[in-house]
């Protein structure tokens, strides 16, 4: 069974045990809100149609499908840059030891350019943003030292190597975030897509959130994220079985309704944005009107079989109360509660137009 290429909030990998046994036999698989595509990657059909409103999400699938050389080159560059921190962490660790043991002024200037000249100064991807990287590194380092000094007042700090790796990871991440926000997908689609992939992998809880100016602003995931390899993802996106499946997949970008085909031997899996106060879909609000439009679209289907998985609210329960539509509920435990937008334990519902 293939795994999703990238992390995606709300992905269904952990719900496969509930969903897979309920999927009927089919020859054509359609997923109008594909996201990370956990169900798509686990499915075995003769033909696939996947869609997402996000052009950056579908660009990943298309560029991997075509093994675009520019995209792959950027990916290799970013992977190499990310791996540089493994060789540089000891240098940052020595600086941390110096500050913590000698009680130096936190704001003492450190020449990070000299310290890391062999690792980061020669990156083609970094050429225009090296000053930003240095600024982020200084800022994150000073903030980390302040935190560690407070901890050191109560207990011995022993994980300096891990903290050094986290400092470098956060500095790279923040610089990538800046490049992403400065890059247009229309002008540089391959670069924008690689940066999007990276941010999906290393942003806090894989969240994707934008400020009022349309700039992505989710922070770095933390020290544990800095240990994760990006090279393994490169190996995954160039794997023959991944490419083969995508070669048999039609990839669409746009409204969910444009990907739905009502034909025999077709299964449509729907994982739409949930009915909640925080329900945006690639900076597009997916509100109650959209939920109703989705329901109305499903009402028109006469031949294909479909399944929708969604949070079980009163609104959704009423919306899908029709004869010959079947419901199964299950509990989903959220590992992260981002600013109280998710209850830690939430009831979800599986709705089908066929009996399971």
XYZ file of C-alpha atoms in Angstrom:
356
model
C 0.000 0.000 0.000
C 1.373 3.407 -0.988
C 1.567 6.267 1.496
C 0.736 9.965 0.982
C 3.572 12.023 -0.492
C 3.211 14.860 2.000
C 1.646 15.692 5.340
C -1.823 17.206 5.292
C -3.969 18.339 8.235
C -7.109 16.277 8.564
C -5.650 13.468 6.448
C -7.355 10.098 6.675
C -4.352 7.782 7.127
C -5.323 7.040 10.726
C -8.957 6.383 9.715
C -8.160 3.785 7.056
C -9.209 1.044 9.474
C -12.729 2.491 9.532
C -12.980 3.518 5.889
C -11.304 0.781 3.819
C -13.675 -2.074 4.796
C -16.641 0.041 3.718
C -15.413 0.855 0.204
C -17.392 -1.055 -2.477
C -15.887 -2.766 -5.518
C -15.173 -0.277 -8.284
C -13.153 0.310 -11.433
C -12.968 4.113 -11.291
C -11.926 6.048 -8.175
C -12.709 9.772 -7.807
C -11.638 12.071 -4.989
C -12.830 15.699 -5.362
C -11.038 16.996 -2.203
C -7.843 14.996 -2.463
C -5.457 16.879 -0.127
C -2.800 14.363 0.933
C -4.835 11.541 -0.611
C -4.434 8.806 2.020
C -7.449 6.894 0.654
C -6.383 7.484 -2.958
C -2.918 6.065 -2.313
C -4.383 3.001 -0.587
C -6.962 2.306 -3.302
C -6.723 -0.223 -6.139
C -8.744 0.806 -9.177
C -8.228 0.778 -12.921
C -8.551 4.538 -13.279
C -8.287 7.513 -10.912
C -9.517 11.103 -10.954
C -8.288 13.426 -8.206
C -9.062 17.099 -7.685
C -8.250 19.878 -5.258
C -9.053 23.575 -5.172
C -5.427 24.286 -4.236
C -3.225 24.656 -7.307
C -0.189 24.014 -5.098
C -1.560 20.656 -3.917
C -2.355 19.485 -7.442
C 0.974 20.848 -8.723
C 2.755 18.352 -6.460
C 0.847 15.473 -8.042
C 1.344 16.777 -11.597
C 5.061 17.546 -11.249
C 5.739 14.176 -9.599
C 3.664 12.437 -12.274
C 5.764 14.047 -15.009
C 9.027 13.797 -13.026
C 9.610 17.442 -13.917
C 13.419 17.954 -13.912
C 13.277 21.551 -12.622
C 11.018 20.523 -9.757
C 13.252 17.558 -8.872
C 16.390 19.726 -9.014
C 14.892 22.264 -6.600
C 13.807 19.412 -4.350
C 17.351 17.986 -4.282
C 18.801 21.425 -3.509
C 16.422 21.965 -0.613
C 17.062 18.441 0.691
C 20.820 19.065 0.649
C 20.352 22.415 2.373
C 18.181 20.805 5.054
C 20.793 18.093 5.606
C 23.512 20.743 6.128
C 22.254 21.376 9.635
C 23.417 17.915 10.712
C 27.031 18.983 10.116
C 26.535 22.440 11.632
C 24.672 21.629 14.837
C 27.874 21.086 16.832
C 28.997 24.641 16.013
C 25.724 26.068 17.302
C 25.925 23.759 20.324
C 29.345 25.211 21.236
C 27.859 28.702 21.116
C 25.024 27.595 23.399
C 27.505 26.095 25.871
C 29.504 29.319 25.857
C 26.453 31.478 26.598
C 25.020 29.199 29.256
C 28.255 28.436 31.082
C 29.808 31.897 31.067
C 26.614 33.895 31.506
C 27.385 36.036 28.476
C 25.058 38.766 27.318
C 22.306 37.142 25.234
C 22.542 39.885 22.644
C 26.267 39.578 22.056
C 26.895 39.579 18.307
C 27.883 36.224 16.853
C 29.392 36.041 13.353
C 27.189 33.247 12.065
C 28.400 33.884 8.505
C 31.896 32.818 9.511
C 30.715 29.938 11.668
C 28.577 28.415 8.916
C 30.432 29.611 5.812
C 31.207 26.104 4.568
C 27.673 24.776 4.989
C 25.200 27.444 3.869
C 27.013 30.207 1.965
C 27.297 28.292 -1.314
C 23.674 27.272 -1.807
C 22.187 28.438 -5.100
C 18.718 28.362 -3.568
C 19.951 30.596 -0.733
C 21.797 33.223 -2.785
C 19.247 36.049 -2.467
C 18.151 35.214 1.068
C 21.366 34.592 2.964
C 21.060 37.814 4.995
C 17.526 36.824 5.995
C 18.761 33.393 7.046
C 21.485 34.986 9.192
C 18.976 37.370 10.770
C 16.554 34.516 11.536
C 19.393 32.422 12.969
C 20.512 35.225 15.299
C 16.944 35.946 16.410
C 16.080 32.301 17.054
C 19.401 31.645 18.789
C 18.953 34.580 21.183
C 15.380 33.569 21.946
C 16.447 29.992 22.614
C 19.257 31.111 24.933
C 16.785 33.159 26.979
C 14.500 30.128 27.318
C 17.344 27.784 28.234
C 18.666 30.204 30.856
C 15.262 30.234 32.532
C 15.187 26.426 32.474
C 18.748 26.261 33.789
C 17.715 28.163 36.917
C 15.670 25.119 37.972
C 17.341 22.126 36.345
C 20.367 21.074 34.318
C 19.964 21.495 30.567
C 21.302 18.363 28.877
C 19.752 18.378 25.379
C 21.887 21.142 23.842
C 22.598 19.120 20.696
C 18.864 18.743 20.069
C 18.316 22.446 20.718
C 21.141 23.376 18.339
C 19.555 21.260 15.610
C 16.180 22.880 16.339
C 17.693 26.371 16.061
C 19.127 25.615 12.642
C 15.935 23.884 11.520
C 13.816 26.845 12.571
C 16.152 29.314 10.811
C 16.023 27.333 7.567
C 12.253 26.970 7.889
C 11.679 30.696 8.450
C 13.850 31.524 5.437
C 11.958 29.025 3.271
C 8.719 30.583 4.500
C 9.959 33.985 3.370
C 10.995 32.659 -0.063
C 7.604 30.944 -0.397
C 5.732 34.170 0.352
C 7.897 36.046 -2.176
C 7.449 33.468 -4.966
C 4.623 33.380 -7.521
C 3.302 30.015 -8.658
C 2.535 31.546 -12.060
C 6.125 32.707 -12.588
C 8.021 29.906 -10.802
C 5.653 26.946 -10.418
C 8.339 24.352 -9.689
C 10.062 26.411 -6.994
C 6.772 27.462 -5.386
C 5.617 23.838 -5.274
C 8.834 22.573 -3.679
C 8.647 25.297 -1.030
C 4.981 24.438 -0.412
C 5.930 20.766 -0.024
C 8.645 21.673 2.496
C 6.320 23.874 4.562
C 3.690 21.128 4.598
C 6.301 18.789 6.002
C 7.748 21.041 8.711
C 5.088 23.569 9.731
C 3.519 23.179 13.149
C 1.096 20.241 12.913
C 1.164 20.680 9.089
C -1.163 23.625 9.516
C -1.573 25.994 6.571
C -2.774 29.411 7.629
C -2.495 32.827 5.981
C -2.601 36.335 7.445
C -4.787 39.182 6.202
C -2.174 39.990 3.533
C -2.331 36.465 2.118
C 1.066 35.475 3.560
C 1.632 32.033 5.040
C 2.456 32.479 8.745
C 2.489 29.110 10.564
C 5.605 28.642 12.767
C 8.142 25.816 12.663
C 7.110 22.495 14.180
C 9.924 22.355 16.762
C 13.069 20.442 17.684
C 11.671 17.008 16.805
C 10.804 18.211 13.295
C 14.433 19.193 12.711
C 15.434 15.521 12.916
C 13.196 14.495 10.014
C 14.877 13.843 6.676
C 13.684 15.417 3.445
C 15.794 13.040 1.352
C 13.407 10.186 2.169
C 10.605 12.215 0.597
C 12.705 12.666 -2.556
C 13.131 8.903 -2.738
C 9.363 8.538 -2.351
C 8.414 10.988 -5.124
C 10.814 9.296 -7.555
C 9.724 5.736 -6.735
C 8.485 3.759 -9.798
C 5.268 2.558 -8.096
C 4.324 6.153 -7.191
C 4.987 7.380 -10.719
C 3.053 4.438 -12.189
C -0.048 5.199 -10.137
C 0.049 8.879 -11.047
C 0.420 7.972 -14.731
C -2.979 6.293 -14.392
C -4.500 9.338 -12.683
C -6.275 12.344 -14.127
C -5.383 15.400 -12.030
C -7.759 18.352 -11.884
C -7.623 21.730 -10.155
C -10.804 23.565 -9.255
C -14.308 23.171 -7.901
C -15.247 19.763 -6.513
C -18.239 19.460 -8.850
C -16.013 19.481 -11.952
C -14.395 16.165 -11.024
C -17.537 14.160 -10.262
C -18.653 11.600 -12.847
C -21.888 9.661 -12.322
C -21.090 6.352 -13.997
C -21.387 2.684 -13.083
C -18.442 0.985 -11.353
C -17.343 4.354 -9.983
C -16.590 5.135 -6.351
C -16.394 8.758 -5.160
C -14.658 9.441 -1.856
C -15.325 12.871 -0.330
C -13.376 14.441 2.518
C -14.555 18.067 2.427
C -13.657 20.858 4.861
C -15.551 20.364 8.077
C -18.566 22.287 9.329
C -16.839 24.565 11.866
C -16.076 28.187 12.660
C -12.614 27.688 11.183
C -13.259 26.171 7.757
C -11.112 27.550 4.961
C -9.977 25.726 1.865
C -6.810 27.209 0.332
C -7.866 30.696 1.504
C -11.382 30.032 0.165
C -14.118 29.848 2.759
C -16.053 26.591 2.665
C -19.159 27.729 4.536
C -22.638 26.302 5.041
C -23.697 27.374 1.537
C -20.859 25.288 0.123
C -21.835 22.353 2.337
C -25.397 22.586 1.004
C -24.127 22.791 -2.589
C -22.063 19.666 -2.005
C -25.097 17.837 -0.590
C -27.211 18.956 -3.542
C -24.560 17.669 -5.954
C -24.639 14.259 -4.258
C -28.425 14.186 -4.569
C -28.040 14.162 -8.371
C -25.870 11.025 -8.415
C -27.789 7.972 -9.621
C -25.147 5.444 -10.755
C -21.878 5.988 -8.900
C -21.417 5.023 -5.270
C -20.086 7.659 -2.923
C -18.852 8.034 0.619
C -18.371 11.247 2.594
C -16.428 11.488 5.872
C -17.069 14.590 7.955
C -17.381 15.895 11.506
C -20.801 15.012 12.880
C -22.456 18.319 13.763
C -26.179 18.974 14.091
C -26.100 20.868 10.792
C -24.423 17.971 8.954
C -26.757 15.421 10.536
C -29.806 17.336 9.291
C -28.225 18.021 5.908
C -27.729 14.323 5.145
C -31.004 12.939 6.522
C -32.350 11.163 3.449
C -33.827 7.753 2.813
C -31.307 5.317 1.319
C -28.374 7.308 2.728
C -26.571 5.413 5.460
C -24.537 6.689 8.423
C -21.816 5.199 10.623
C -20.173 7.254 13.362
C -16.719 6.938 14.925
C -14.581 8.988 17.289
C -11.475 10.796 16.092
C -8.876 11.903 18.605
C -6.937 15.001 17.577
C -3.275 14.952 18.602
C -3.086 18.745 18.337
C -5.662 21.323 19.365
C -4.621 24.419 17.409
C -5.856 27.440 19.355
C -8.896 25.418 20.506
C -10.164 24.940 16.953
C -10.490 21.183 17.396
C -12.024 19.321 20.278
C -9.594 16.664 21.457
C -12.219 13.957 20.877
C -14.739 14.554 18.101
C -17.405 12.329 16.590
C -17.125 11.824 12.849
C -19.689 10.334 10.538
C -19.337 8.210 7.401
C -22.269 8.729 5.032
C -22.872 6.580 1.952
C -25.492 6.202 -0.745
C -25.137 2.419 -0.538
C -25.689 -0.037 2.283
C -22.508 -1.262 3.976
